[in-house]
Structures are given as C-alpha cells and as structure tokens.
PDB file of C-alpha atoms and ligand atoms in Angstrom:
ATOM      1  CA  UNK A   1      -4.869  26.812  -5.893  1.00 42.00           C
ATOM      2  CA  UNK A   2      -6.269  29.905  -7.552  1.00 44.00           C
ATOM      3  CA  UNK A   3      -9.936  30.605  -7.066  1.00 45.00           C
ATOM      4  CA  UNK A   4     -12.304  29.841  -9.908  1.00 46.00           C
ATOM      5  CA  UNK A   5     -14.541  32.765 -10.713  1.00 49.00           C
ATOM      6  CA  UNK A   6     -18.078  32.543 -11.995  1.00 56.00           C
ATOM      7  CA  UNK A   7     -18.410  33.396 -15.656  1.00 66.00           C
ATOM      8  CA  UNK A   8     -21.206  35.968 -15.497  1.00 82.00           C
ATOM      9  CA  UNK A   9     -22.639  37.923 -18.414  1.00 93.00           C
ATOM     10  CA  UNK A  10     -19.651  40.181 -19.068  1.00 96.00           C
ATOM     11  CA  UNK A  11     -17.616  39.865 -22.272  1.00 97.00           C
ATOM     12  CA  UNK A  12     -14.829  42.007 -23.716  1.00 98.00           C
ATOM     13  CA  UNK A  13     -13.594  42.396 -27.281  1.00 98.00           C
ATOM     14  CA  UNK A  14     -10.418  44.390 -27.930  1.00 98.00           C
ATOM     15  CA  UNK A  15      -9.673  45.147 -31.577  1.00 99.00           C
ATOM     16  CA  UNK A  16      -6.143  46.405 -32.206  1.00 99.00           C
ATOM     17  CA  UNK A  17      -5.650  48.210 -35.520  1.00 98.00           C
ATOM     18  CA  UNK A  18      -1.984  48.933 -36.117  1.00 98.00           C
ATOM     19  CA  UNK A  19      -0.784  52.427 -37.012  1.00 98.00           C
ATOM     20  CA  UNK A  20      -3.993  54.445 -37.470  1.00 98.00           C
ATOM     21  CA  UNK A  21      -3.526  58.213 -37.388  1.00 98.00           C
ATOM     22  CA  UNK A  22      -5.956  60.062 -35.172  1.00 98.00           C
ATOM     23  CA  UNK A  23      -5.825  63.255 -37.225  1.00 98.00           C
ATOM     24  CA  UNK A  24      -7.086  61.513 -40.374  1.00 98.00           C
ATOM     25  CA  UNK A  25     -10.083  59.778 -38.796  1.00 98.00           C
ATOM     26  CA  UNK A  26     -12.536  62.704 -39.137  1.00 97.00           C
ATOM     27  CA  UNK A  27     -12.084  62.704 -42.920  1.00 97.00           C
ATOM     28  CA  UNK A  28     -12.543  58.934 -43.319  1.00 98.00           C
ATOM     29  CA  UNK A  29     -15.661  56.790 -43.626  1.00 98.00           C
ATOM     30  CA  UNK A  30     -15.463  54.692 -40.468  1.00 98.00           C
ATOM     31  CA  UNK A  31     -19.081  54.153 -39.386  1.00 98.00           C
ATOM     32  CA  UNK A  32     -18.354  51.249 -37.049  1.00 98.00           C
ATOM     33  CA  UNK A  33     -15.626  53.045 -35.144  1.00 98.00           C
ATOM     34  CA  UNK A  34     -17.897  56.092 -35.067  1.00 98.00           C
ATOM     35  CA  UNK A  35     -20.661  53.965 -33.532  1.00 98.00           C
ATOM     36  CA  UNK A  36     -18.333  52.747 -30.764  1.00 98.00           C
ATOM     37  CA  UNK A  37     -17.255  56.345 -30.120  1.00 97.00           C
ATOM     38  CA  UNK A  38     -20.842  57.564 -30.065  1.00 96.00           C
ATOM     39  CA  UNK A  39     -21.874  54.893 -27.548  1.00 96.00           C
ATOM     40  CA  UNK A  40     -18.780  55.669 -25.456  1.00 95.00           C
ATOM     41  CA  UNK A  41     -15.765  57.690 -26.443  1.00 95.00           C
ATOM     42  CA  UNK A  42     -12.815  58.004 -28.800  1.00 96.00           C
ATOM     43  CA  UNK A  43      -9.855  59.825 -27.296  1.00 95.00           C
ATOM     44  CA  UNK A  44      -6.219  60.434 -28.123  1.00 96.00           C
ATOM     45  CA  UNK A  45      -3.368  58.734 -26.294  1.00 97.00           C
ATOM     46  CA  UNK A  46       0.224  59.946 -26.226  1.00 97.00           C
ATOM     47  CA  UNK A  47       2.863  57.221 -26.278  1.00 98.00           C
ATOM     48  CA  UNK A  48       4.838  58.050 -23.138  1.00 95.00           C
ATOM     49  CA  UNK A  49       8.440  59.283 -23.076  1.00 95.00           C
ATOM     50  CA  UNK A  50       9.877  55.912 -22.074  1.00 95.00           C
ATOM     51  CA  UNK A  51       8.222  53.964 -24.899  1.00 97.00           C
ATOM     52  CA  UNK A  52       9.549  53.801 -28.467  1.00 97.00           C
ATOM     53  CA  UNK A  53       6.766  54.516 -30.971  1.00 97.00           C
ATOM     54  CA  UNK A  54       7.027  50.985 -32.277  1.00 98.00           C
ATOM     55  CA  UNK A  55       4.458  48.240 -32.493  1.00 98.00           C
ATOM     56  CA  UNK A  56       6.186  45.789 -30.145  1.00 98.00           C
ATOM     57  CA  UNK A  57       6.438  47.945 -27.029  1.00 98.00           C
ATOM     58  CA  UNK A  58       3.132  49.740 -27.616  1.00 98.00           C
ATOM     59  CA  UNK A  59       1.088  46.556 -28.055  1.00 98.00           C
ATOM     60  CA  UNK A  60       2.839  44.970 -25.091  1.00 98.00           C
ATOM     61  CA  UNK A  61       1.791  47.947 -22.961  1.00 98.00           C
ATOM     62  CA  UNK A  62      -1.785  47.814 -24.249  1.00 98.00           C
ATOM     63  CA  UNK A  63      -2.358  44.152 -23.407  1.00 98.00           C
ATOM     64  CA  UNK A  64      -0.307  43.863 -20.201  1.00 98.00           C
ATOM     65  CA  UNK A  65      -1.382  47.116 -18.538  1.00 98.00           C
ATOM     66  CA  UNK A  66       2.201  47.922 -17.535  1.00 98.00           C
ATOM     67  CA  UNK A  67       4.860  50.082 -19.175  1.00 98.00           C
ATOM     68  CA  UNK A  68       8.102  49.134 -20.855  1.00 98.00           C
ATOM     69  CA  UNK A  69      10.082  49.341 -17.590  1.00 98.00           C
ATOM     70  CA  UNK A  70       8.110  46.303 -16.394  1.00 98.00           C
ATOM     71  CA  UNK A  71       7.256  44.215 -19.476  1.00 98.00           C
ATOM     72  CA  UNK A  72      10.659  44.805 -21.030  1.00 98.00           C
ATOM     73  CA  UNK A  73       9.568  44.876 -24.695  1.00 98.00           C
ATOM     74  CA  UNK A  74      11.569  47.765 -26.124  1.00 97.00           C
ATOM     75  CA  UNK A  75      11.375  47.028 -29.837  1.00 97.00           C
ATOM     76  CA  UNK A  76       9.983  44.651 -32.436  1.00 97.00           C
ATOM     77  CA  UNK A  77      12.302  41.945 -31.207  1.00 97.00           C
ATOM     78  CA  UNK A  78      10.713  40.816 -27.960  1.00 97.00           C
ATOM     79  CA  UNK A  79      13.847  39.158 -26.529  1.00 96.00           C
ATOM     80  CA  UNK A  80      14.636  39.872 -22.890  1.00 96.00           C
ATOM     81  CA  UNK A  81      10.999  40.544 -22.067  1.00 98.00           C
ATOM     82  CA  UNK A  82       9.397  39.955 -18.683  1.00 98.00           C
ATOM     83  CA  UNK A  83       6.034  38.846 -19.998  1.00 98.00           C
ATOM     84  CA  UNK A  84       6.169  35.831 -17.702  1.00 97.00           C
ATOM     85  CA  UNK A  85       5.853  38.256 -14.778  1.00 98.00           C
ATOM     86  CA  UNK A  86       3.599  40.744 -16.579  1.00 98.00           C
ATOM     87  CA  UNK A  87       1.421  38.636 -18.887  1.00 98.00           C
ATOM     88  CA  UNK A  88      -1.134  39.834 -21.403  1.00 98.00           C
ATOM     89  CA  UNK A  89      -4.747  39.808 -20.245  1.00 98.00           C
ATOM     90  CA  UNK A  90      -5.751  36.777 -22.335  1.00 98.00           C
ATOM     91  CA  UNK A  91      -3.041  34.696 -20.676  1.00 98.00           C
ATOM     92  CA  UNK A  92      -3.643  35.969 -17.147  1.00 98.00           C
ATOM     93  CA  UNK A  93      -7.414  35.570 -17.340  1.00 97.00           C
ATOM     94  CA  UNK A  94      -7.042  32.013 -18.588  1.00 97.00           C
ATOM     95  CA  UNK A  95      -4.414  31.017 -16.030  1.00 96.00           C
ATOM     96  CA  UNK A  96      -5.607  32.840 -12.919  1.00 94.00           C
ATOM     97  CA  UNK A  97      -9.333  33.221 -13.469  1.00 93.00           C
ATOM     98  CA  UNK A  98     -10.160  30.183 -15.575  1.00 93.00           C
ATOM     99  CA  UNK A  99     -11.756  32.428 -18.174  1.00 94.00           C
ATOM    100  CA  UNK A 100     -12.035  31.470 -21.808  1.00 95.00           C
ATOM    101  CA  UNK A 101      -9.913  33.860 -23.842  1.00 97.00           C
ATOM    102  CA  UNK A 102      -9.015  34.270 -27.505  1.00 98.00           C
ATOM    103  CA  UNK A 103      -6.338  36.076 -29.491  1.00 98.00           C
ATOM    104  CA  UNK A 104      -6.045  36.272 -33.274  1.00 98.00           C
ATOM    105  CA  UNK A 105      -3.840  38.003 -35.807  1.00 98.00           C
ATOM    106  CA  UNK A 106      -1.029  37.759 -38.309  1.00 98.00           C
ATOM    107  CA  UNK A 107       2.023  39.457 -36.804  1.00 98.00           C
ATOM    108  CA  UNK A 108       4.485  36.771 -35.739  1.00 98.00           C
ATOM    109  CA  UNK A 109       5.911  38.057 -32.440  1.00 98.00           C
ATOM    110  CA  UNK A 110       2.454  38.595 -31.004  1.00 98.00           C
ATOM    111  CA  UNK A 111       1.451  34.988 -31.531  1.00 98.00           C
ATOM    112  CA  UNK A 112       4.487  32.831 -32.251  1.00 98.00           C
ATOM    113  CA  UNK A 113       7.772  31.969 -30.605  1.00 97.00           C
ATOM    114  CA  UNK A 114       9.542  34.154 -33.142  1.00 96.00           C
ATOM    115  CA  UNK A 115      11.525  37.357 -32.634  1.00 97.00           C
ATOM    116  CA  UNK A 116      11.445  36.802 -28.891  1.00 97.00           C
ATOM    117  CA  UNK A 117       7.656  36.381 -28.785  1.00 97.00           C
ATOM    118  CA  UNK A 118       4.949  35.505 -28.262  1.00 98.00           C
ATOM    119  CA  UNK A 119       3.206  38.397 -26.558  1.00 98.00           C
ATOM    120  CA  UNK A 120       0.057  36.271 -26.227  1.00 98.00           C
ATOM    121  CA  UNK A 121       1.603  33.358 -24.383  1.00 98.00           C
ATOM    122  CA  UNK A 122      -1.357  31.160 -23.526  1.00 98.00           C
ATOM    123  CA  UNK A 123      -4.870  32.357 -24.316  1.00 98.00           C
ATOM    124  CA  UNK A 124      -7.602  29.726 -24.282  1.00 96.00           C
ATOM    125  CA  UNK A 125      -7.672  29.843 -28.060  1.00 96.00           C
ATOM    126  CA  UNK A 126      -5.063  31.350 -30.354  1.00 97.00           C
ATOM    127  CA  UNK A 127      -5.309  31.856 -34.098  1.00 98.00           C
ATOM    128  CA  UNK A 128      -2.198  32.894 -35.968  1.00 98.00           C
ATOM    129  CA  UNK A 129      -2.740  33.368 -39.684  1.00 98.00           C
ATOM    130  CA  UNK A 130       0.418  34.186 -41.604  1.00 98.00           C
ATOM    131  CA  UNK A 131       0.472  36.829 -44.345  1.00 97.00           C
ATOM    132  CA  UNK A 132       1.784  35.102 -47.462  1.00 96.00           C
ATOM    133  CA  UNK A 133       4.122  37.992 -48.253  1.00 97.00           C
ATOM    134  CA  UNK A 134       5.327  41.158 -46.598  1.00 96.00           C
ATOM    135  CA  UNK A 135       3.190  43.466 -48.763  1.00 98.00           C
ATOM    136  CA  UNK A 136       0.062  45.582 -48.192  1.00 98.00           C
ATOM    137  CA  UNK A 137      -1.957  43.283 -50.472  1.00 98.00           C
ATOM    138  CA  UNK A 138      -0.907  40.145 -48.617  1.00 98.00           C
ATOM    139  CA  UNK A 139      -1.668  41.804 -45.303  1.00 98.00           C
ATOM    140  CA  UNK A 140      -5.180  42.695 -46.464  1.00 98.00           C
ATOM    141  CA  UNK A 141      -5.719  39.020 -47.262  1.00 98.00           C
ATOM    142  CA  UNK A 142      -4.295  38.101 -43.875  1.00 98.00           C
ATOM    143  CA  UNK A 143      -6.553  40.542 -42.022  1.00 98.00           C
ATOM    144  CA  UNK A 144      -9.509  39.250 -44.016  1.00 98.00           C
ATOM    145  CA  UNK A 145      -8.810  35.695 -42.852  1.00 98.00           C
ATOM    146  CA  UNK A 146      -8.209  36.846 -39.278  1.00 98.00           C
ATOM    147  CA  UNK A 147     -11.569  38.619 -39.360  1.00 98.00           C
ATOM    148  CA  UNK A 148     -13.353  35.530 -40.692  1.00 98.00           C
ATOM    149  CA  UNK A 149     -11.746  33.404 -38.009  1.00 98.00           C
ATOM    150  CA  UNK A 150     -12.702  35.878 -35.275  1.00 98.00           C
ATOM    151  CA  UNK A 151     -16.266  36.162 -36.610  1.00 97.00           C
ATOM    152  CA  UNK A 152     -16.537  32.400 -36.312  1.00 97.00           C
ATOM    153  CA  UNK A 153     -15.143  32.226 -32.777  1.00 97.00           C
ATOM    154  CA  UNK A 154     -16.956  35.284 -31.424  1.00 97.00           C
ATOM    155  CA  UNK A 155     -20.259  34.230 -32.927  1.00 95.00           C
ATOM    156  CA  UNK A 156     -20.321  30.853 -31.249  1.00 86.00           C
ATOM    157  CA  UNK A 157     -21.647  30.147 -27.799  1.00 78.00           C
ATOM    158  CA  UNK A 158     -19.771  26.911 -27.124  1.00 81.00           C
ATOM    159  CA  UNK A 159     -16.230  28.268 -27.088  1.00 83.00           C
ATOM    160  CA  UNK A 160     -17.531  31.575 -25.729  1.00 91.00           C
ATOM    161  CA  UNK A 161     -14.381  33.623 -25.104  1.00 95.00           C
ATOM    162  CA  UNK A 162     -14.977  36.180 -22.380  1.00 96.00           C
ATOM    163  CA  UNK A 163     -12.017  38.324 -23.357  1.00 98.00           C
ATOM    164  CA  UNK A 164     -10.621  38.524 -26.883  1.00 98.00           C
ATOM    165  CA  UNK A 165      -7.962  40.434 -28.775  1.00 98.00           C
ATOM    166  CA  UNK A 166      -8.129  40.681 -32.571  1.00 98.00           C
ATOM    167  CA  UNK A 167      -5.162  42.232 -34.367  1.00 98.00           C
ATOM    168  CA  UNK A 168      -5.381  43.898 -37.793  1.00 98.00           C
ATOM    169  CA  UNK A 169      -2.057  44.852 -39.388  1.00 98.00           C
ATOM    170  CA  UNK A 170      -2.709  45.897 -43.003  1.00 98.00           C
ATOM    171  CA  UNK A 171      -3.081  49.612 -42.259  1.00 98.00           C
ATOM    172  CA  UNK A 172       0.406  49.834 -40.787  1.00 98.00           C
ATOM    173  CA  UNK A 173       1.911  47.794 -43.602  1.00 98.00           C
ATOM    174  CA  UNK A 174       0.285  50.078 -46.167  1.00 98.00           C
ATOM    175  CA  UNK A 175       1.747  53.183 -44.518  1.00 98.00           C
ATOM    176  CA  UNK A 176       5.229  51.654 -44.471  1.00 97.00           C
ATOM    177  CA  UNK A 177       5.057  50.801 -48.177  1.00 98.00           C
ATOM    178  CA  UNK A 178       3.015  53.672 -49.582  1.00 98.00           C
ATOM    179  CA  UNK A 179       2.863  56.476 -47.015  1.00 98.00           C
ATOM    180  CA  UNK A 180      -0.332  57.938 -45.569  1.00 98.00           C
ATOM    181  CA  UNK A 181      -2.040  58.745 -48.856  1.00 97.00           C
ATOM    182  CA  UNK A 182      -5.082  57.378 -50.627  1.00 98.00           C
ATOM    183  CA  UNK A 183      -4.180  53.685 -50.243  1.00 98.00           C
ATOM    184  CA  UNK A 184      -3.645  54.190 -46.522  1.00 98.00           C
ATOM    185  CA  UNK A 185      -7.005  55.901 -46.141  1.00 98.00           C
ATOM    186  CA  UNK A 186      -8.780  53.098 -47.977  1.00 98.00           C
ATOM    187  CA  UNK A 187      -7.011  50.571 -45.765  1.00 98.00           C
ATOM    188  CA  UNK A 188      -8.284  52.314 -42.620  1.00 98.00           C
ATOM    189  CA  UNK A 189     -11.807  52.201 -44.050  1.00 98.00           C
ATOM    190  CA  UNK A 190     -11.399  48.522 -44.859  1.00 98.00           C
ATOM    191  CA  UNK A 191     -10.260  47.869 -41.292  1.00 98.00           C
ATOM    192  CA  UNK A 192     -13.389  49.653 -40.086  1.00 98.00           C
ATOM    193  CA  UNK A 193     -15.537  47.365 -42.237  1.00 98.00           C
ATOM    194  CA  UNK A 194     -13.808  44.396 -40.598  1.00 98.00           C
ATOM    195  CA  UNK A 195     -14.519  45.913 -37.187  1.00 98.00           C
ATOM    196  CA  UNK A 196     -18.147  46.079 -38.287  1.00 98.00           C
ATOM    197  CA  UNK A 197     -18.155  42.375 -39.101  1.00 98.00           C
ATOM    198  CA  UNK A 198     -16.738  41.545 -35.665  1.00 98.00           C
ATOM    199  CA  UNK A 199     -19.397  43.676 -33.977  1.00 98.00           C
ATOM    200  CA  UNK A 200     -22.097  42.008 -36.062  1.00 98.00           C
ATOM    201  CA  UNK A 201     -20.808  38.578 -35.019  1.00 98.00           C
ATOM    202  CA  UNK A 202     -21.077  39.645 -31.379  1.00 97.00           C
ATOM    203  CA  UNK A 203     -24.598  41.008 -31.844  1.00 97.00           C
ATOM    204  CA  UNK A 204     -25.604  37.823 -33.618  1.00 96.00           C
ATOM    205  CA  UNK A 205     -24.731  35.597 -30.687  1.00 96.00           C
ATOM    206  CA  UNK A 206     -27.582  33.411 -29.454  1.00 93.00           C
ATOM    207  CA  UNK A 207     -27.139  34.702 -25.900  1.00 92.00           C
ATOM    208  CA  UNK A 208     -26.376  38.322 -26.833  1.00 95.00           C
ATOM    209  CA  UNK A 209     -29.484  39.666 -25.072  1.00 95.00           C
ATOM    210  CA  UNK A 210     -28.283  38.235 -21.764  1.00 95.00           C
ATOM    211  CA  UNK A 211     -24.664  39.335 -22.185  1.00 96.00           C
ATOM    212  CA  UNK A 212     -22.985  42.642 -21.405  1.00 97.00           C
ATOM    213  CA  UNK A 213     -20.270  43.454 -23.933  1.00 98.00           C
ATOM    214  CA  UNK A 214     -17.451  45.938 -23.679  1.00 98.00           C
ATOM    215  CA  UNK A 215     -15.787  46.829 -26.989  1.00 98.00           C
ATOM    216  CA  UNK A 216     -12.396  48.546 -27.071  1.00 98.00           C
ATOM    217  CA  UNK A 217     -10.727  49.622 -30.318  1.00 98.00           C
ATOM    218  CA  UNK A 218      -7.155  50.830 -30.040  1.00 98.00           C
ATOM    219  CA  UNK A 219      -4.172  51.785 -32.164  1.00 98.00           C
ATOM    220  CA  UNK A 220      -0.542  51.601 -31.076  1.00 98.00           C
ATOM    221  CA  UNK A 221       1.130  54.645 -32.684  1.00 98.00           C
ATOM    222  CA  UNK A 222       0.760  57.071 -35.584  1.00 98.00           C
ATOM    223  CA  UNK A 223       2.770  57.522 -38.782  1.00 97.00           C
ATOM    224  CA  UNK A 224       4.728  60.223 -40.548  1.00 97.00           C
ATOM    225  CA  UNK A 225       3.133  61.492 -43.762  1.00 96.00           C
ATOM    226  CA  UNK A 226       5.563  59.469 -45.832  1.00 97.00           C
ATOM    227  CA  UNK A 227       5.028  56.360 -43.684  1.00 96.00           C
ATOM    228  CA  UNK A 228       7.201  55.318 -40.791  1.00 95.00           C
ATOM    229  CA  UNK A 229       7.369  55.675 -37.031  1.00 95.00           C
ATOM    230  CA  UNK A 230       9.708  55.121 -34.127  1.00 95.00           C
ATOM    231  CA  UNK A 231      10.555  58.762 -33.443  1.00 95.00           C
ATOM    232  CA  UNK A 232       9.111  61.330 -31.061  1.00 95.00           C
ATOM    233  CA  UNK A 233       7.063  63.584 -33.316  1.00 96.00           C
ATOM    234  CA  UNK A 234       3.430  64.218 -32.429  1.00 96.00           C
ATOM    235  CA  UNK A 235       2.320  62.338 -35.540  1.00 96.00           C
ATOM    236  CA  UNK A 236       4.197  59.234 -34.373  1.00 97.00           C
ATOM    237  CA  UNK A 237       3.383  59.540 -30.676  1.00 98.00           C
ATOM    238  CA  UNK A 238      -0.338  60.126 -31.070  1.00 98.00           C
ATOM    239  CA  UNK A 239      -2.454  56.999 -30.747  1.00 98.00           C
ATOM    240  CA  UNK A 240      -6.080  56.628 -29.632  1.00 98.00           C
ATOM    241  CA  UNK A 241      -8.551  54.456 -27.775  1.00 97.00           C
ATOM    242  CA  UNK A 242     -12.283  54.083 -28.429  1.00 97.00           C
ATOM    243  CA  UNK A 243     -14.547  52.095 -26.141  1.00 97.00           C
ATOM    244  CA  UNK A 244     -18.127  51.471 -25.150  1.00 96.00           C
ATOM    245  CA  UNK A 245     -19.801  49.152 -22.704  1.00 96.00           C
ATOM    246  CA  UNK A 246     -21.128  48.861 -19.161  1.00 94.00           C
ATOM    247  CA  UNK A 247     -20.073  51.779 -16.983  1.00 90.00           C
ATOM    248  CA  UNK A 248     -18.746  53.872 -19.847  1.00 92.00           C
ATOM    249  CA  UNK A 249     -20.732  57.075 -20.014  1.00 88.00           C
ATOM    250  CA  UNK A 250     -21.103  58.459 -23.538  1.00 88.00           C
ATOM    251  CA  UNK A 251     -18.713  61.365 -23.911  1.00 82.00           C
ATOM    252  CA  UNK A 252     -16.402  60.197 -21.119  1.00 72.00           C
ATOM    253  CA  UNK A 253     -13.811  59.694 -19.808  1.00 67.00           C
ATOM    254  CA  UNK A 254     -12.415  63.089 -18.973  1.00 65.00           C
ATOM    255  CA  UNK A 255      -9.029  62.012 -17.640  1.00 79.00           C
ATOM    256  CA  UNK A 256      -6.015  61.679 -19.949  1.00 89.00           C
ATOM    257  CA  UNK A 257      -5.848  58.110 -21.192  1.00 94.00           C
ATOM    258  CA  UNK A 258      -2.836  55.844 -21.440  1.00 97.00           C
ATOM    259  CA  UNK A 259      -2.202  52.613 -23.306  1.00 98.00           C
ATOM    260  CA  UNK A 260      -1.869  50.850 -19.952  1.00 98.00           C
ATOM    261  CA  UNK A 261      -5.526  51.654 -19.273  1.00 97.00           C
ATOM    262  CA  UNK A 262      -6.761  49.125 -21.848  1.00 98.00           C
ATOM    263  CA  UNK A 263      -5.816  45.999 -19.878  1.00 98.00           C
ATOM    264  CA  UNK A 264      -6.904  47.682 -16.645  1.00 97.00           C
ATOM    265  CA  UNK A 265     -10.300  48.290 -18.188  1.00 97.00           C
ATOM    266  CA  UNK A 266     -10.556  44.722 -19.477  1.00 98.00           C
ATOM    267  CA  UNK A 267     -10.243  43.458 -15.899  1.00 97.00           C
ATOM    268  CA  UNK A 268     -12.708  46.053 -14.616  1.00 96.00           C
ATOM    269  CA  UNK A 269     -15.201  45.203 -17.365  1.00 96.00           C
ATOM    270  CA  UNK A 270     -15.078  41.578 -16.224  1.00 96.00           C
ATOM    271  CA  UNK A 271     -15.578  42.746 -12.626  1.00 94.00           C
ATOM    272  CA  UNK A 272     -12.160  41.471 -11.617  1.00 95.00           C
ATOM    273  CA  UNK A 273     -10.260  43.488  -9.026  1.00 95.00           C
ATOM    274  CA  UNK A 274      -6.543  43.413  -9.949  1.00 96.00           C
ATOM    275  CA  UNK A 275      -4.215  41.831  -7.433  1.00 96.00           C
ATOM    276  CA  UNK A 276      -1.872  44.577  -6.121  1.00 96.00           C
ATOM    277  CA  UNK A 277       1.028  42.258  -6.969  1.00 96.00           C
ATOM    278  CA  UNK A 278       0.212  42.668 -10.666  1.00 98.00           C
ATOM    279  CA  UNK A 279       1.355  46.315 -10.214  1.00 98.00           C
ATOM    280  CA  UNK A 280      -0.749  47.481 -13.139  1.00 98.00           C
ATOM    281  CA  UNK A 281       0.220  50.953 -14.304  1.00 98.00           C
ATOM    282  CA  UNK A 282      -3.131  51.654 -15.948  1.00 97.00           C
ATOM    283  CA  UNK A 283      -6.558  52.384 -14.573  1.00 94.00           C
ATOM    284  CA  UNK A 284     -10.006  51.599 -15.927  1.00 94.00           C
ATOM    285  CA  UNK A 285     -11.674  54.156 -18.166  1.00 93.00           C
ATOM    286  CA  UNK A 286     -14.307  54.381 -15.453  1.00 75.00           C
ATOM    287  CA  UNK A 287     -14.075  53.543 -11.753  1.00 54.00           C
ATOM    288  CA  UNK A 288     -14.077  49.845 -10.921  1.00 45.00           C
ATOM    289  CA  UNK A 289     -17.451  48.522  -9.794  1.00 48.00           C
ATOM    290  CA  UNK A 290     -17.991  48.573  -6.058  1.00 51.00           C
ATOM    291  CA  UNK A 291     -17.407  45.116  -4.569  1.00 52.00           C
ATOM    292  CA  UNK A 292     -20.616  43.501  -3.438  1.00 53.00           C
ATOM    293  CA  UNK A 293     -20.825  43.560   0.348  1.00 52.00           C
ATOM    294  CA  UNK A 294     -20.554  40.068   1.819  1.00 47.00           C
ATOM    295  CA  UNK A 295     -22.692  40.949   4.823  1.00 45.00           C
ATOM    296  CA  UNK A 296     -25.470  43.406   5.447  1.00 38.00           C
TER     297      UNK A 296
HETATM  298 ZN1   ZN B 301       2.458  49.375 -35.047  1.00 96.70          ZN
END
C-alpha cells in the first residue's frame, strides 16, 4: 500500500503553449508571461540531440521528467511508448500520492486513446475538448474553451487540483498554416491573455492567501520562419521555460535548463522527494527542500 501524503498548501500549475519561439517574445505584448518571468525566470531550453523537435516527444519529456530513451515517445504517434513505467506527473501524483490532479487540452494523443496515446493516462480530472476542424481558427476556439474549463476547475476549492497541466495548441497550428508572421504573433499574444485568465482564476481562489502556488509556463519547440519543425536548426531546437513560486529566486536559475526539469520541479514544489526508481532525468529549478528532521 502506498503511503498517503498530507495535502499541504502547495499547488502547481503548468501551462504548456505549443510552438512558441523564444526569439520573438521580446517584441510581443505578453504581460502575463512577463509577470511570471519577473517573479522568477524565463530561460531558453535546447531540445537535446536524442529528441526530435516534435510535439509528441517534447511534451512527453516535459511531463514525465525523463528523456525519449525512457518514455519511448519518438514522434506524434505515441505507439510503443513506455508511459506505464514513466508516467506523467498528473498520473503519478494521483496514483502514488493520492493527490488531486487535472489535465486539460485539445490535442488528441495527449488526452485520448488515439495515435498511441494518451500521454495523460489517469489524472484525477481530465478535460479533452476537441477542435472542430484542423485550422488555426478552430484551434483558437478550442483553446478558448480549454481556458474556460481550466478557469472553472482551478478557481474552485472543492475539486482543488494540486497539480495541473493546461495545454494550448493554437499558436503551433497557426505557424504550421501561416508561418511565423503577424497571425502567429497575435496568436502568441492571445495565448498570453489566456495565461492571464488562468492566473486570475488561481488568485481568485477562496483559499489563495493560505496556498503557495508554483506556476510553470513552457513551450516544446520552436518553428522555422515559414512554419514547421522537426529538424535540428536552432530555431526549431530552441524552447523555453518560465516559472515562479516558492524557492525560485527572481533571476535564477543559473544552470542550463532541460525539459526534463519541469516534472522534477513539480515534485519538488509539492515537497515530494522522487523515488530513485523513477530514474528522473531532470532536476528541480532550485534545490529540493531539506527533509524535516524526524528527531532532534
Ligand atoms: Zn509542438
């Protein structure tokens, strides 16, 4: 029987925005991402040599905390994966630690038993909202509904997910259809406005004053100017992570970051020491809290 851990005041929200180029962020109006960065950091991440610059493997690495050699997601078909051995944090926290968790978004293999998925096998609450078409416009509608759903869940105190992942996909879809021009830039700014609504829902919680929230915003890969990714150019390989919360010193961290660090930090933020058998490849953005001494 696995131990049941006390809930405590810690909460984590991870917002995954697909395909946002780091180099364009300074020229865009993204006040909510800027606020996260100012309270903590925003730093570039290079997709490692072993990982295709594709959404499937990159998101699998982000939420499992292990690389492709372990989770086995090498493309956007998730078949042959080893996610049963290396689960995403929402599934592991629910199964092992009895934590309430939540995952929401509109990309099938993350949430459904389609294309070899799902990546999110068994969070405490799962919201899949299908885009009605495979177009940028339909994906904006999808992300809008995902955001409304997540606002509702995050704002409540009864369901009270302690660790959540919210996926926004319209930015990536826009780049694939239209390249990284004006429409793409507006889509990034729209995603930032949705991030702002999620943060407002968190701040509006009845128990917010007693809670300690960690917010992580992350993208999976970049895009070529004309739209597209999968290759090894710097534009495709460059992703980023922004985060703020307990233990994150504004301006830090100084070490090079990796996608695997996101899940590692989720566990650390919840004051959970990873079991060595999980063989996480990542490390928290900041050192794990010292375990409380059992005896004086
Ligand atoms: Zn992607």
